[in-house]
Amino acid sequence: PLELAYRVEGDQLFITRRSKTESGIRTVTFKVDDLVGDDAKQLQQLGSWIMDFVEPESWSSRGGIGTITFRGSELIIEQYETVQFEVLGFCEKLRVARGLTKRSPYDVSQFQLATRADQIRAKLAQQITLTYIRPVPLQRITDRIALAAKLHLLIDWRALAEAGWSPDAEVRFAVADQPLAKALSTLLEPMDLAFRVIDESTIQITTPTIVDSRQEIEFYRVPKQDDDGEKLVQAAREALGPANFRDAGGVGQLAFDQPSNCLLVSLSQPRQTELQTWLAAQAAAAVSSSQPATPTATVG
């Protein structure tokens, strides 16, 4: 009745959305005339960005099943439903970046440009005090933390099972007036676990491997570039290390969208944090260099 379904993987039971098709693959037409006009080259560029940023390995040119067909100012995409929604999100976020009107029925807050780190920064700075002298189930501790911090804490039990942790696992935990981010690290690091931000009010507990491997798409507004953004993209690549990017054996991707002055980034959350820190340093250096020199007086 809820249009949900379930599947069993090993000793895990998953409740999820029911696919509209047996294969889970659908064909969707995306009207993108507001993003590309009648320029075939821009349409091709948008299609390339989608394949580079949205589940890159899921496209037929890279061994997957997804395809993109170009027709006028439309993208006809055959893909899994979950990927289709990510494509929609990418296009809507690009519209927000360019100051255009969204075209989907979803609330515009789902496509805000603020990074996940910025969205949840205030909550991660909240002070937490919690003490369990005797071992208790991890779920009990996370439920208390979630209640105190007024957020959702989700546990990726499939990943934790692979790391040797079950819902019956018990741990001790004690923090006093510590920021939530530090409290979570205190809880998770001894278990060789980590957390990743989903949105402004949701955190997932998982393994460091998942955090490091999962690519997130973020848009960074940057100062107007004198060129097409190529120098900025190259400098960012060098700052993070070329090995993090697809053309050097990694999985990350960078691009510059000139109409919005945004750097489009697909990287793991730890690398996103590094990039955001680097961009802030670049902005501070630019402001410093633009300040007039303080005049000096000569006394003779």
XYZ file of C-alpha atoms in Angstrom:
300
model
C 0.000 0.000 0.000
C 2.953 2.358 0.575
C 4.380 1.495 -2.870
C 7.498 0.131 -1.223
C 9.357 -3.121 -1.735
C 11.968 -5.197 0.057
C 14.960 -7.289 -0.842
C 17.361 -9.496 1.082
C 21.130 -9.219 0.729
C 23.042 -11.652 2.934
C 21.713 -11.109 6.449
C 20.387 -7.620 5.633
C 16.747 -6.797 4.851
C 16.240 -3.615 2.808
C 12.985 -1.718 2.540
C 13.057 0.634 -0.425
C 10.989 2.307 -3.130
C 9.196 0.072 -5.577
C 10.504 0.606 -9.076
C 8.012 1.743 -11.704
C 9.482 -0.800 -14.132
C 10.656 -4.353 -13.594
C 14.214 -3.517 -14.621
C 14.294 -0.204 -12.757
C 15.284 1.547 -15.996
C 13.240 4.420 -17.408
C 13.467 6.841 -20.311
C 13.019 10.490 -19.345
C 13.094 13.598 -21.525
C 14.757 16.617 -19.933
C 13.884 19.960 -21.489
C 16.986 22.116 -21.035
C 16.402 24.990 -23.463
C 16.824 27.471 -20.575
C 20.305 26.060 -19.940
C 21.554 25.640 -23.510
C 19.309 27.792 -25.729
C 19.443 26.468 -29.268
C 23.206 25.907 -29.140
C 24.020 22.284 -30.023
C 27.534 22.673 -28.608
C 26.188 23.724 -25.200
C 23.742 20.803 -25.272
C 26.626 18.417 -25.901
C 28.588 20.070 -23.075
C 25.688 19.632 -20.652
C 25.383 15.978 -21.639
C 29.118 15.484 -21.054
C 28.901 17.127 -17.635
C 26.009 14.877 -16.652
C 27.992 11.759 -17.571
C 31.086 13.093 -15.779
C 29.339 14.160 -12.569
C 26.298 11.885 -12.167
C 27.235 8.234 -11.504
C 30.007 8.243 -14.151
C 30.371 4.451 -14.284
C 26.648 3.925 -14.975
C 26.801 5.166 -18.590
C 27.142 2.842 -21.580
C 30.317 4.569 -22.795
C 31.954 3.466 -19.524
C 30.521 -0.018 -19.225
C 27.117 0.805 -17.728
C 23.613 0.858 -19.224
C 22.733 4.567 -19.305
C 22.439 6.495 -22.547
C 21.910 10.129 -23.518
C 20.349 11.129 -26.847
C 20.284 14.748 -28.027
C 17.188 16.164 -29.708
C 16.810 19.884 -30.304
C 17.193 21.390 -26.836
C 16.275 18.151 -25.046
C 18.206 15.358 -23.394
C 16.580 11.945 -23.704
C 18.074 9.810 -20.955
C 17.634 6.090 -20.400
C 18.844 5.213 -16.912
C 17.995 3.735 -13.543
C 15.385 5.758 -11.666
C 17.815 6.748 -8.915
C 20.257 8.120 -11.491
C 17.440 9.966 -13.272
C 16.680 11.818 -10.042
C 20.356 12.745 -9.645
C 20.363 14.097 -13.217
C 17.296 16.187 -12.360
C 19.066 17.476 -9.251
C 22.191 18.402 -11.221
C 20.176 20.380 -13.793
C 18.094 22.117 -11.126
C 21.181 23.089 -9.155
C 22.706 24.506 -12.323
C 19.536 26.562 -12.801
C 19.779 27.890 -9.246
C 23.440 28.786 -9.820
C 22.520 30.712 -12.969
C 19.545 32.473 -11.387
C 16.982 30.593 -13.486
C 13.575 29.268 -12.426
C 13.449 25.629 -11.363
C 11.370 23.288 -13.518
C 10.708 20.382 -11.176
C 7.918 20.179 -8.561
C 10.450 19.762 -5.746
C 11.182 22.516 -3.242
C 14.063 24.751 -4.294
C 15.721 24.151 -0.892
C 16.739 20.720 -2.191
C 18.953 22.423 -4.753
C 20.644 25.107 -2.670
C 24.267 25.949 -3.466
C 25.460 25.868 0.139
C 27.698 22.833 0.555
C 26.706 20.003 2.852
C 29.455 21.109 5.241
C 28.086 24.658 5.357
C 24.494 23.481 5.755
C 25.245 21.478 8.888
C 28.098 23.560 10.339
C 25.978 25.092 13.121
C 24.631 21.715 14.253
C 28.107 20.166 14.304
C 29.247 23.022 16.560
C 26.567 22.292 19.207
C 27.911 21.286 22.621
C 27.113 17.709 23.649
C 27.342 16.126 27.105
C 26.584 12.426 27.380
C 27.954 9.612 29.542
C 27.523 5.846 29.382
C 29.875 4.217 31.904
C 28.606 0.737 31.094
C 28.533 -0.602 27.517
C 25.247 0.007 25.705
C 24.113 -0.615 22.108
C 25.443 1.857 19.562
C 21.882 2.581 18.393
C 20.924 3.749 21.891
C 23.818 6.218 21.967
C 23.113 7.602 18.504
C 19.420 7.996 19.352
C 20.348 10.113 22.392
C 22.795 12.210 20.366
C 20.211 12.750 17.630
C 17.624 13.859 20.190
C 20.032 16.265 21.874
C 21.278 17.766 18.600
C 17.846 17.800 16.913
C 18.996 15.937 13.827
C 18.730 12.520 12.182
C 21.546 10.023 12.737
C 21.321 7.096 10.316
C 23.442 3.969 10.665
C 24.566 2.167 7.530
C 24.230 -1.309 9.017
C 25.270 -3.026 5.783
C 28.627 -1.229 5.843
C 28.986 -1.777 9.592
C 28.263 -5.495 9.182
C 31.137 -5.752 6.715
C 33.326 -4.028 9.326
C 32.291 -6.558 11.974
C 29.704 -4.507 13.866
C 26.132 -5.678 14.451
C 23.105 -3.927 16.019
C 23.879 -5.905 19.185
C 27.321 -4.313 19.522
C 27.810 -2.404 22.789
C 30.264 0.413 23.491
C 31.107 2.920 26.231
C 30.889 6.619 25.550
C 31.494 9.813 27.495
C 31.860 13.444 26.425
C 31.338 16.669 28.333
C 30.611 19.975 26.596
C 32.179 18.877 23.349
C 31.143 20.046 19.853
C 28.991 17.448 18.137
C 31.633 16.869 15.440
C 34.250 16.020 18.075
C 31.758 13.931 20.065
C 30.987 11.830 16.999
C 34.694 11.356 16.309
C 35.219 10.313 19.939
C 32.485 7.695 19.544
C 33.331 6.405 16.072
C 37.098 6.523 15.621
C 37.850 3.776 18.213
C 35.380 1.609 16.261
C 37.169 2.461 12.998
C 33.972 4.128 11.789
C 33.222 7.585 10.414
C 30.321 9.851 9.521
C 29.229 11.716 6.422
C 26.788 14.574 5.996
C 23.632 13.887 3.977
C 21.951 17.289 4.335
C 21.416 20.112 6.847
C 19.767 17.806 9.383
C 20.956 14.284 8.528
C 24.212 12.458 9.260
C 25.060 8.890 8.284
C 27.358 6.654 10.309
C 29.362 4.357 8.066
C 32.932 3.218 7.398
C 35.901 5.394 6.383
C 36.060 3.435 3.126
C 32.520 4.503 2.209
C 33.190 8.126 3.182
C 36.368 8.227 1.085
C 34.863 6.505 -1.948
C 31.449 8.140 -2.230
C 31.498 11.099 -4.606
C 29.437 14.191 -3.754
C 28.512 17.002 -6.162
C 28.987 20.553 -4.901
C 28.862 23.963 -6.614
C 31.274 26.663 -5.406
C 30.655 30.293 -6.330
C 34.018 31.883 -7.164
C 35.141 35.353 -8.303
C 34.706 36.152 -11.983
C 37.490 34.538 -14.005
C 39.468 36.357 -16.689
C 39.528 33.202 -18.811
C 37.073 30.316 -19.112
C 38.043 29.050 -15.667
C 40.759 26.753 -16.991
C 43.464 28.248 -14.741
C 41.284 27.870 -11.656
C 40.443 24.268 -12.500
C 44.110 23.443 -13.073
C 45.209 25.154 -9.859
C 42.550 23.282 -7.857
C 43.664 19.981 -9.382
C 47.263 20.667 -8.414
C 46.289 21.717 -4.894
C 44.361 18.510 -4.215
C 46.646 16.257 -6.241
C 45.973 15.139 -9.836
C 45.651 11.501 -8.698
C 42.233 12.372 -7.232
C 40.789 13.015 -10.692
C 39.457 10.771 -13.418
C 42.001 11.518 -16.116
C 44.815 10.569 -13.723
C 43.288 7.345 -12.397
C 41.009 8.788 -9.707
C 37.259 9.344 -9.754
C 36.926 13.080 -9.075
C 35.839 15.701 -11.590
C 36.115 19.486 -11.891
C 34.532 21.892 -14.349
C 33.843 25.623 -14.504
C 30.446 27.025 -15.436
C 31.048 30.498 -16.835
C 27.424 31.782 -16.777
C 27.224 31.240 -13.007
C 30.905 31.672 -12.067
C 30.678 28.336 -10.283
C 33.228 25.599 -9.898
C 31.425 22.268 -10.330
C 33.009 19.578 -8.198
C 32.566 15.836 -7.761
C 34.768 14.563 -4.925
C 34.452 12.671 -1.646
C 33.492 14.719 1.409
C 37.033 14.745 2.857
C 38.405 16.047 -0.466
C 35.527 18.558 -0.675
C 36.619 19.901 2.717
C 40.189 20.260 1.450
C 38.991 22.069 -1.651
C 36.738 24.425 0.328
C 39.664 25.306 2.608
C 41.879 25.946 -0.420
C 39.278 28.155 -2.093
C 38.877 30.180 1.110
C 42.654 30.672 1.277
C 42.707 31.803 -2.350
C 39.922 34.307 -1.675
C 41.706 35.659 1.413
C 44.970 36.016 -0.524
C 43.176 37.877 -3.316
C 41.620 40.329 -0.828
C 44.969 40.848 0.877
C 46.768 41.572 -2.383
C 44.104 44.097 -3.402
C 44.517 46.173 -0.225
C 46.593 49.355 -0.688
C 49.972 49.295 0.979
C 50.199 51.140 4.300
C 52.150 54.356 3.779
C 55.332 54.715 5.752
C 56.745 57.941 7.123
C 60.414 58.797 6.972
C 61.769 60.798 9.877
C 64.937 62.746 9.200
